[in-house]
mmCIF file of N, CA and C in Angstrom:
data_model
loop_
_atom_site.group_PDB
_atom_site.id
_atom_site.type_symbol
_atom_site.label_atom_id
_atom_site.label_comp_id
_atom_site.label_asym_id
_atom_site.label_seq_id
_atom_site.Cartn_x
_atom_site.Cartn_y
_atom_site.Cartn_z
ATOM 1 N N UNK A 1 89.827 110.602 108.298
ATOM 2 C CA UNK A 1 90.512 111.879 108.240
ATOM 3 C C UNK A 1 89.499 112.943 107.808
ATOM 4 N N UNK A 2 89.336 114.299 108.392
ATOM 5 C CA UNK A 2 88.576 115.001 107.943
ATOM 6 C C UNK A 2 89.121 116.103 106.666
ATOM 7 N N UNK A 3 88.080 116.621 105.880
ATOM 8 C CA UNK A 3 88.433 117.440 104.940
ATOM 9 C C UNK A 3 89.636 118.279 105.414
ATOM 10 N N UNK A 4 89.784 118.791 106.315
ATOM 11 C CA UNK A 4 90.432 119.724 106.736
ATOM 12 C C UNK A 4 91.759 119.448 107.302
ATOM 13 N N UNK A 5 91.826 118.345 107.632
ATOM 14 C CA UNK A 5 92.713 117.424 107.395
ATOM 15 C C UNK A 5 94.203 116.760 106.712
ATOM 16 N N UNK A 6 93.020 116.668 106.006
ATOM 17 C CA UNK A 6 93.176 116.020 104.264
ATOM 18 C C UNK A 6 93.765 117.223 103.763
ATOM 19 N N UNK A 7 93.446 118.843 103.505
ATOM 20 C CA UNK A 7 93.506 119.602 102.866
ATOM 21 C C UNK A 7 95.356 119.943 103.378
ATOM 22 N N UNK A 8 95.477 119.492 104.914
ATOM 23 C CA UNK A 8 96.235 120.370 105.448
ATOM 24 C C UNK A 8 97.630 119.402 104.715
ATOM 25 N N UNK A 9 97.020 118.216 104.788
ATOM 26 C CA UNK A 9 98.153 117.015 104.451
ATOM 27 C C UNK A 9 98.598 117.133 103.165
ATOM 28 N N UNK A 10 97.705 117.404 102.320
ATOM 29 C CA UNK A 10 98.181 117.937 100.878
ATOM 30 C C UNK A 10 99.065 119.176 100.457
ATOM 31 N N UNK A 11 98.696 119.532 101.045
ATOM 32 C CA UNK A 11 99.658 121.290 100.924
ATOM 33 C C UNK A 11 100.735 120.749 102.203
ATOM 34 N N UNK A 12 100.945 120.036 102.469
ATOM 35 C CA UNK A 12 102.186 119.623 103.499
ATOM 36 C C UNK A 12 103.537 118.371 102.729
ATOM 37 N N UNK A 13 102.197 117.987 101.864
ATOM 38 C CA UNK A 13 103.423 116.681 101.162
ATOM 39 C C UNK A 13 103.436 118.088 99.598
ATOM 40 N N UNK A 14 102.712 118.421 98.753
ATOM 41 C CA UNK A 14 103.107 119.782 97.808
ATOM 42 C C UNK A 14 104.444 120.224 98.409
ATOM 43 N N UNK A 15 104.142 120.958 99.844
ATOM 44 C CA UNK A 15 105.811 121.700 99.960
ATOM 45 C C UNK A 15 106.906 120.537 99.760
ATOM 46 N N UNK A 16 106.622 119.561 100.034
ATOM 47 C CA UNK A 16 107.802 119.009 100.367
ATOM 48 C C UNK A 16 108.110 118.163 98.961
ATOM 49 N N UNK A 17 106.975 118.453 98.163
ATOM 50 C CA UNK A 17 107.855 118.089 96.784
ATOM 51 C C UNK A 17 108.421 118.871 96.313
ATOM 52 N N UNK A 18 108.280 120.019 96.502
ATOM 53 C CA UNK A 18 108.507 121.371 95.847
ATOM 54 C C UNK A 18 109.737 121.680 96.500
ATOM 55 N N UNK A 19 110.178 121.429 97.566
ATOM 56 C CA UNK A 19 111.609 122.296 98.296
ATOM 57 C C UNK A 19 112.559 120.318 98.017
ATOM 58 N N UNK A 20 112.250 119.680 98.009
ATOM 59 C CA UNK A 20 112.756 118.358 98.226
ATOM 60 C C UNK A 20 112.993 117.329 97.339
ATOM 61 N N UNK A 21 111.910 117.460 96.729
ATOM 62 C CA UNK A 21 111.432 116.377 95.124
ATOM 63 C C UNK A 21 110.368 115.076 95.499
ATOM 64 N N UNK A 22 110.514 114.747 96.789
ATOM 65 C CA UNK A 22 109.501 113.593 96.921
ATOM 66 C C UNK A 22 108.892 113.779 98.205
ATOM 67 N N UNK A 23 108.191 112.993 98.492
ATOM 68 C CA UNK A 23 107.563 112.683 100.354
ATOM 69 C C UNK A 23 106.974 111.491 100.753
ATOM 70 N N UNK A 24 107.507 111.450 101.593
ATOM 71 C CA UNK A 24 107.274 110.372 102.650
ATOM 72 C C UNK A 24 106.002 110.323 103.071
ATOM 73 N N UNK A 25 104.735 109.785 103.110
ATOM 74 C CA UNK A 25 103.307 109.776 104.257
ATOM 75 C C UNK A 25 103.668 108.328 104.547
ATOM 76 N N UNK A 26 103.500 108.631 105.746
ATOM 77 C CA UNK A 26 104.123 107.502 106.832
ATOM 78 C C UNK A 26 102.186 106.992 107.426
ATOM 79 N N UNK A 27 101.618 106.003 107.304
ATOM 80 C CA UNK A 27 100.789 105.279 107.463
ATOM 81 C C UNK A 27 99.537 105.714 106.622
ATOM 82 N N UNK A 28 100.159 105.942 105.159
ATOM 83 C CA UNK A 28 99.142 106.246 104.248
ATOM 84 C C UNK A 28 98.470 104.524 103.833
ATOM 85 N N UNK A 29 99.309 103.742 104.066
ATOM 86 C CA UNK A 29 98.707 102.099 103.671
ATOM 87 C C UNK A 29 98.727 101.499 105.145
ATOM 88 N N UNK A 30 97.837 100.757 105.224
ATOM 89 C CA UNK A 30 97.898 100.104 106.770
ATOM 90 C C UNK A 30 98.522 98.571 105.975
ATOM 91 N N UNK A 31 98.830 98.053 107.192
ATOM 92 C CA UNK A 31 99.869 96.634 107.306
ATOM 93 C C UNK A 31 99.340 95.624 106.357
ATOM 94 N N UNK A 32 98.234 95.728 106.020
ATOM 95 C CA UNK A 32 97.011 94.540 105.194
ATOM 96 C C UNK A 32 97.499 94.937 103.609
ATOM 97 N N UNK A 33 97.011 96.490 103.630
ATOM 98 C CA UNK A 33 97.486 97.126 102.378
ATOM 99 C C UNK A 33 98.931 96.586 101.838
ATOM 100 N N UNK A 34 99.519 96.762 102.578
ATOM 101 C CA UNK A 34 100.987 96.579 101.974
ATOM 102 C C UNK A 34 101.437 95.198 102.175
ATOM 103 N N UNK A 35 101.032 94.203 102.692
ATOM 104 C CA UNK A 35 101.235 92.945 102.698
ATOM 105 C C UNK A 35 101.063 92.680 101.238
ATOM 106 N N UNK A 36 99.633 92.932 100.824
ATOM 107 C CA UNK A 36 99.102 92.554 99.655
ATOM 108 C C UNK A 36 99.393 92.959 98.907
ATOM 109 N N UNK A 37 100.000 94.233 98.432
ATOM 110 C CA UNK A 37 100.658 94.926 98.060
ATOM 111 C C UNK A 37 102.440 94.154 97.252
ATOM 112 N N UNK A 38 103.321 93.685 98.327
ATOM 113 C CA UNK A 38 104.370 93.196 98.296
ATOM 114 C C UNK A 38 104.056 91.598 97.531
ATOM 115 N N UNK A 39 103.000 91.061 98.230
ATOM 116 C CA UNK A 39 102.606 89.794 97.601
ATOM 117 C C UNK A 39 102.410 89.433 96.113
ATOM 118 N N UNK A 40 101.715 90.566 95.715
ATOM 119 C CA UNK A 40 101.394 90.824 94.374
ATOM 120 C C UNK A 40 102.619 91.250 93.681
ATOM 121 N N UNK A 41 103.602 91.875 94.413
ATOM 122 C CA UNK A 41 104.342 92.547 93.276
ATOM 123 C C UNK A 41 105.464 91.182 93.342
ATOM 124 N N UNK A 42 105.693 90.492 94.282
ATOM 125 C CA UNK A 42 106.519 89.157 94.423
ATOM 126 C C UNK A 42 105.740 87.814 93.346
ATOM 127 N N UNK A 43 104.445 87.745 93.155
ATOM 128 C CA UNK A 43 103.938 87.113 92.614
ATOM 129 C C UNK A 43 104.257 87.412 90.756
ATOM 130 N N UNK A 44 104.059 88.803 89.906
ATOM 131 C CA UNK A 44 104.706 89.531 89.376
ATOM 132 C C UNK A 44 106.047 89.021 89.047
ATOM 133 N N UNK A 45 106.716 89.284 89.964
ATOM 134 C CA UNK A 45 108.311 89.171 89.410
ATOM 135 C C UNK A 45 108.638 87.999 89.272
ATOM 136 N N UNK A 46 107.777 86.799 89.839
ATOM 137 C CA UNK A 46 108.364 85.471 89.950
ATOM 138 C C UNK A 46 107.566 84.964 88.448
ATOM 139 N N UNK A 47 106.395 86.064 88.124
ATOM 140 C CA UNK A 47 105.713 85.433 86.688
ATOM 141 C C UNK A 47 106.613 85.699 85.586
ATOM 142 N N UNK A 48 107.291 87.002 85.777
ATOM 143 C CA UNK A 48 108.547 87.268 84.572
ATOM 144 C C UNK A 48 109.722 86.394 84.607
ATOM 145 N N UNK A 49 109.851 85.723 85.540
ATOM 146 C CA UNK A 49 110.877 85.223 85.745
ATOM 147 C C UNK A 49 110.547 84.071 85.182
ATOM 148 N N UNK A 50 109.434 83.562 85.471
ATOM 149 C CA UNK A 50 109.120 81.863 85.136
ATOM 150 C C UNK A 50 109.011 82.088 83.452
ATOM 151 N N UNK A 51 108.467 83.127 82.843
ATOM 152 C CA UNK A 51 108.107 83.352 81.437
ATOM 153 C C UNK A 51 109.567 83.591 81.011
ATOM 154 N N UNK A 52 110.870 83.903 81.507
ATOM 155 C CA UNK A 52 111.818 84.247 80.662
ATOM 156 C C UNK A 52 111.848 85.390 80.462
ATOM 157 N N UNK A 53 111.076 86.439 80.723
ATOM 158 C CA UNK A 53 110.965 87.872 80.241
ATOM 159 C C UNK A 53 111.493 88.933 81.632
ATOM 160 N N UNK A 54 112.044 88.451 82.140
ATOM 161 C CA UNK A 54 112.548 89.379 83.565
ATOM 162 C C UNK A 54 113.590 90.365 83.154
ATOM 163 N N UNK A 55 113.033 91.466 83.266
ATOM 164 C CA UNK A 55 114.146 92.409 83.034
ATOM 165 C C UNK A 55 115.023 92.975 84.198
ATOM 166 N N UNK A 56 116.047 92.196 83.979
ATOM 167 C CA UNK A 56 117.276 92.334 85.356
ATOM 168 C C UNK A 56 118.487 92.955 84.724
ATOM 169 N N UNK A 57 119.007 93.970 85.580
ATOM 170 C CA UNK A 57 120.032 94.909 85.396
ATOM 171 C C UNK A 57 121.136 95.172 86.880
ATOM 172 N N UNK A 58 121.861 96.009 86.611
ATOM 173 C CA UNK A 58 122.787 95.835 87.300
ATOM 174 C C UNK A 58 123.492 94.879 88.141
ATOM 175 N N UNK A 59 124.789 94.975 89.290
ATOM 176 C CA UNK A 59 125.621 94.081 89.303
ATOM 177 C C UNK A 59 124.781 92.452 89.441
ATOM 178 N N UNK A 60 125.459 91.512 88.473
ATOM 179 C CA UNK A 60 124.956 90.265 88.313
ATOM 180 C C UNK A 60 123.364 90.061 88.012
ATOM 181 N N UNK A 61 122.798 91.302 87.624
ATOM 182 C CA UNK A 61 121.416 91.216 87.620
ATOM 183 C C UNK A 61 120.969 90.740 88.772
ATOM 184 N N UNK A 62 121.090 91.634 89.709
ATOM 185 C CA UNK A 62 120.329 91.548 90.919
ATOM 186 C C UNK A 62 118.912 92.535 90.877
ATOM 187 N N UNK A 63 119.108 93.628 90.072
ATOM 188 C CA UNK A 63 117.817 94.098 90.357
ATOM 189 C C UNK A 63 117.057 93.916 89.263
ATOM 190 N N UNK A 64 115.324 94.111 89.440
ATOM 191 C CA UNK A 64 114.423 93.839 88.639
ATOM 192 C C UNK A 64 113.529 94.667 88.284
ATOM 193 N N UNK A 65 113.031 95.351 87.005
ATOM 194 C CA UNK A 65 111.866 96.254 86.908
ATOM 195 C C UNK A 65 110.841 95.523 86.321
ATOM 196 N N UNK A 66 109.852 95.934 86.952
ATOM 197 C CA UNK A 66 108.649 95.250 86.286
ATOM 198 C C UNK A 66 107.455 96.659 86.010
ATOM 199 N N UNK A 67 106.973 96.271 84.448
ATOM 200 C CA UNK A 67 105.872 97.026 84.239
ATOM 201 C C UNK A 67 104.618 97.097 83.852
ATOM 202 N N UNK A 68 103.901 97.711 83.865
ATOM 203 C CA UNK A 68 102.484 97.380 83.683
ATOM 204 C C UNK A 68 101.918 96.608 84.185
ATOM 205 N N UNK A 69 102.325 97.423 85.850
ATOM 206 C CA UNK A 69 101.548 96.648 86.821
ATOM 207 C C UNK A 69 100.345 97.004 86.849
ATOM 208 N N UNK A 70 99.437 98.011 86.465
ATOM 209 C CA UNK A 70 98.157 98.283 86.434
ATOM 210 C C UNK A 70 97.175 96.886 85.919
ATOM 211 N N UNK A 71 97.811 96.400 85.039
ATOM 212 C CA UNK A 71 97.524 95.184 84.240
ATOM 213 C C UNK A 71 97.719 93.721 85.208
ATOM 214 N N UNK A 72 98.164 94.240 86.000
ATOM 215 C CA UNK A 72 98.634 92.209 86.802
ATOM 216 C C UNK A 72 98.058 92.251 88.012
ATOM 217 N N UNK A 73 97.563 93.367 88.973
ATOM 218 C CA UNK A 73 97.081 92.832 90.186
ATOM 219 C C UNK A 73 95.747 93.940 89.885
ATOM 220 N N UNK A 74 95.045 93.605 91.131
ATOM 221 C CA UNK A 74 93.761 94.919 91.661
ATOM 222 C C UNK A 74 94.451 95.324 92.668
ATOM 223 N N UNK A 75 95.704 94.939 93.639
ATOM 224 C CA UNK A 75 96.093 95.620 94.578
ATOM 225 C C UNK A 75 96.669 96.900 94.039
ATOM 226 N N UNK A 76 97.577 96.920 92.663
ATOM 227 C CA UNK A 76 98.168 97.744 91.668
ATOM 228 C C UNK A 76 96.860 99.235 91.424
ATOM 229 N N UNK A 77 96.154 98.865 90.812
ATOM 230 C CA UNK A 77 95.132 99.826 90.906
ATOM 231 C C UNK A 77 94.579 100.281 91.717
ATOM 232 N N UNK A 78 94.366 99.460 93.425
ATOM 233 C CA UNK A 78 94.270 100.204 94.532
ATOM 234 C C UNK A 78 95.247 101.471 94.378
ATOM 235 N N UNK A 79 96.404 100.975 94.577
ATOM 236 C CA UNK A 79 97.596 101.850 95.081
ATOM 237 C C UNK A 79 97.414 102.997 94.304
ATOM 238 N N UNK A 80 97.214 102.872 93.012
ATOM 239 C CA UNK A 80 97.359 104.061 91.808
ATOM 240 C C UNK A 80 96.325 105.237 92.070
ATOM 241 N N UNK A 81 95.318 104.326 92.494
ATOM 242 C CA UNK A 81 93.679 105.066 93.126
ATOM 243 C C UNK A 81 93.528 105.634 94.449
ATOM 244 N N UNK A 82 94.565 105.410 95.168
ATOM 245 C CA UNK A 82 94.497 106.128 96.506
ATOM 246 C C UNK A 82 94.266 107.046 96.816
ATOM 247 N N UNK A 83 93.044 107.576 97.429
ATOM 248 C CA UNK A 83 92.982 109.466 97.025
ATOM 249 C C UNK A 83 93.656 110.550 97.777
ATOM 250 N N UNK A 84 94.550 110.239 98.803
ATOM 251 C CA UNK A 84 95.325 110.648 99.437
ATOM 252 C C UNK A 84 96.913 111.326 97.943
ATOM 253 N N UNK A 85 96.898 109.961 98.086
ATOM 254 C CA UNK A 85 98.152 109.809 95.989
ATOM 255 C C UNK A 85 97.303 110.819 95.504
ATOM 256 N N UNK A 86 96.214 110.402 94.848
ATOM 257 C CA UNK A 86 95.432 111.414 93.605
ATOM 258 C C UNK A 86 95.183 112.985 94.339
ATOM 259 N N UNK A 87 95.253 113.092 95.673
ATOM 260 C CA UNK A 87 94.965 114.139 95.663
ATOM 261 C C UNK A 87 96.012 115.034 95.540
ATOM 262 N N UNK A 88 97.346 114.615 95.924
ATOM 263 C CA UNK A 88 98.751 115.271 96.160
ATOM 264 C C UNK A 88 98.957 115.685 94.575
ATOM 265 N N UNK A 89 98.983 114.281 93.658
ATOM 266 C CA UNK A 89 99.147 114.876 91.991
ATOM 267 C C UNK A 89 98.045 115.706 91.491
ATOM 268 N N UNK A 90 97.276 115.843 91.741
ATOM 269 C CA UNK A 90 96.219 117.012 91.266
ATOM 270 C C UNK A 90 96.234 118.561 91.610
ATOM 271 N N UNK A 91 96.930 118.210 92.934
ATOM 272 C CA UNK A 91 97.319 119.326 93.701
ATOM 273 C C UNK A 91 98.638 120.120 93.050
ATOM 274 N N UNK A 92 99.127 119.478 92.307
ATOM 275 C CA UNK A 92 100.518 120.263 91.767
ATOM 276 C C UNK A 92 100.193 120.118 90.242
ATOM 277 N N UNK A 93 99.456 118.989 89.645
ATOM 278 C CA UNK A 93 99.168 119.016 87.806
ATOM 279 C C UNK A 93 97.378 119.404 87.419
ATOM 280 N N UNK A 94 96.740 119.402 88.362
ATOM 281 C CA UNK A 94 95.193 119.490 87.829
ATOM 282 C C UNK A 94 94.822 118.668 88.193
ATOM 283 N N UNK A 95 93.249 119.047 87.670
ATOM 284 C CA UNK A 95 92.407 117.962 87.698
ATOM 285 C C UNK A 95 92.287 116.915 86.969
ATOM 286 N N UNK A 96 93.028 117.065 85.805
ATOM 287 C CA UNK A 96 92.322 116.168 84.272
ATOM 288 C C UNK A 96 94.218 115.506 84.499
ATOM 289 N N UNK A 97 94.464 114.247 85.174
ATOM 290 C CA UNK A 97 95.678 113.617 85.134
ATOM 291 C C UNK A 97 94.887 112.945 84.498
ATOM 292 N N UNK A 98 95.914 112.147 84.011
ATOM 293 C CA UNK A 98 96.088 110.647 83.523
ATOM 294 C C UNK A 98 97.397 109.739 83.895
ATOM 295 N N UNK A 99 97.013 108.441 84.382
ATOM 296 C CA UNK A 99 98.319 107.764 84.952
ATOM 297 C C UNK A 99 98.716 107.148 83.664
ATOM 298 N N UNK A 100 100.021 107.165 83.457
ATOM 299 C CA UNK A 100 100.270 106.563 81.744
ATOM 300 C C UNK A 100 101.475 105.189 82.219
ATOM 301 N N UNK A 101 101.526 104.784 83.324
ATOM 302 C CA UNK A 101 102.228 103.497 83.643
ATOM 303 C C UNK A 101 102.049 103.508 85.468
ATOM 304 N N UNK A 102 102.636 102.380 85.356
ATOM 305 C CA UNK A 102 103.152 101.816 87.294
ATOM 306 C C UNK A 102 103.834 100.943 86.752
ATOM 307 N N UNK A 103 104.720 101.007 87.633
ATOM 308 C CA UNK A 103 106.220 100.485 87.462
ATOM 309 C C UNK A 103 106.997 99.989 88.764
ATOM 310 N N UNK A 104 107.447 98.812 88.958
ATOM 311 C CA UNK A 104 108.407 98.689 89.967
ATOM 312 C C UNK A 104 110.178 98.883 90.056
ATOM 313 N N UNK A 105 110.293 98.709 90.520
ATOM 314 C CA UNK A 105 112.071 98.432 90.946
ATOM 315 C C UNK A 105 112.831 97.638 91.596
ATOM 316 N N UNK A 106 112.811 96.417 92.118
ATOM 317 C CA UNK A 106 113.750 95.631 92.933
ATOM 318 C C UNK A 106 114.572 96.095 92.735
ATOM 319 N N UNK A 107 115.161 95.998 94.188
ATOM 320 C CA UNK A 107 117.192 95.846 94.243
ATOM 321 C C UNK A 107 116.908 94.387 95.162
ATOM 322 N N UNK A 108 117.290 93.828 94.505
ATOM 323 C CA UNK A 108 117.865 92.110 95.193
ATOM 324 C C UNK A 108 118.634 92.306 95.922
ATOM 325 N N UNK A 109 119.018 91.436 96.617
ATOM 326 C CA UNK A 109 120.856 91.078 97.620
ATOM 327 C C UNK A 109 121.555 91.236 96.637
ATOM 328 N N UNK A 110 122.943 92.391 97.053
ATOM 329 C CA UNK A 110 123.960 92.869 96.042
ATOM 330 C C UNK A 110 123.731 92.965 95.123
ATOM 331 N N UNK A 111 122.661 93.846 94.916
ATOM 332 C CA UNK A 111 121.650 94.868 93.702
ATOM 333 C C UNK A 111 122.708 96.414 94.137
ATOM 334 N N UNK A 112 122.521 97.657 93.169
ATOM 335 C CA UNK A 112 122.483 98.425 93.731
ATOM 336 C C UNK A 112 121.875 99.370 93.702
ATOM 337 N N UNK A 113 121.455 99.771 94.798
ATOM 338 C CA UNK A 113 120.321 100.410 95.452
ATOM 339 C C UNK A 113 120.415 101.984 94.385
ATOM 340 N N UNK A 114 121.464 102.729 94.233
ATOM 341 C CA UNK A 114 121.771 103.614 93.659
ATOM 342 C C UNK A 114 120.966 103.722 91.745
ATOM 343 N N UNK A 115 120.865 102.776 91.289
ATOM 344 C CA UNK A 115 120.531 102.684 90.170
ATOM 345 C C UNK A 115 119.167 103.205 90.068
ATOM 346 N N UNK A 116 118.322 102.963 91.008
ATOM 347 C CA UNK A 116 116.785 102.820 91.985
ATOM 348 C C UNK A 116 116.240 104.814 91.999
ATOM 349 N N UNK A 117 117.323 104.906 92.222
ATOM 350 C CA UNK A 117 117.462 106.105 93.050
ATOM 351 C C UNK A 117 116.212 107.722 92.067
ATOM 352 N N UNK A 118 115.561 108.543 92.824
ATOM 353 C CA UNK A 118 114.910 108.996 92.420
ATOM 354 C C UNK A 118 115.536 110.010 90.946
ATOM 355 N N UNK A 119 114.856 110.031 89.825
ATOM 356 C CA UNK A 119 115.019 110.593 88.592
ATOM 357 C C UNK A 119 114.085 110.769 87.948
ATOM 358 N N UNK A 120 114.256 111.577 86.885
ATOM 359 C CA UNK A 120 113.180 111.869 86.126
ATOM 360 C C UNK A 120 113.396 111.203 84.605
ATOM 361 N N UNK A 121 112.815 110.553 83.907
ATOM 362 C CA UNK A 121 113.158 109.531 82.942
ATOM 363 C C UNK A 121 112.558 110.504 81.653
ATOM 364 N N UNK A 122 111.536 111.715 81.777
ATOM 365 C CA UNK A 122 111.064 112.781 80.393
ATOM 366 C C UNK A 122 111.407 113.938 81.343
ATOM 367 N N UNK A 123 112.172 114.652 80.349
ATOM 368 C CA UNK A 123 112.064 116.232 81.086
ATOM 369 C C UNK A 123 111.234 117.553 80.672
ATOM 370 N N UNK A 124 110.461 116.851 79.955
ATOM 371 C CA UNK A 124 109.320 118.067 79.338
ATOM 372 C C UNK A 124 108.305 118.421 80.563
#
């Protein structure tokens, strides 16, 4: 992708946090990426699970959060490091971020999806 590009794609996903709250980039990970990606975070949930420490919520505890994924894979820190990602949050907070977690969400079979749903957890 060229600078110019890049520049145009950033100020394109900005608006659309700004009029919308989130955005979609549709082949920001290629198929490899996100295989490994899913693998790791399935590998993850099946380690909380085997340890007893799975934090499952809603109906029947179908869904699952898992945290401090920065800590359990290198695919995790790919994702966090993506400079496409870093460039969009810099673009709306600065230069000087800091990532202070990664976090997942399962919704299992007859999870509900709604619980998932985008929010803001600090409102400062």
């Amino acid at each position: 992708m060229t600078a110019q590009a890049m520049v145009a794609l950033v100020e394109a996903c900005r608006q659309e946090l700004d009029e919308v709250g989130y955005c979609v980039i549709p082949g920001a990970l290629c198929g490899e990426d996100l295989e490994a990606t899913q693998r790791a975070l399935d590998r993850a949930a099946a380690e909380d699970n085997a340890r007893g420490v799975a934090l499952r919520y809603g109906p029947n505890g179908a869904n699952q959060r898992l945290w401090a994924l920065l800590n359990r894979g290198e695919e995790f820190v790919r994702l966090a490091m993506h400079p496409l990602g870093l460039a969009i949050v810099r673009s709306g907070l600065g230069p000087g971020i800091q990532l202070s977690n990664l976090s997942a969400n399962i919704t299992g079979p007859g999870g509900d999806h709604e619980i998932g749903r985008l929010h803001t957890d600090q409102g400062f």
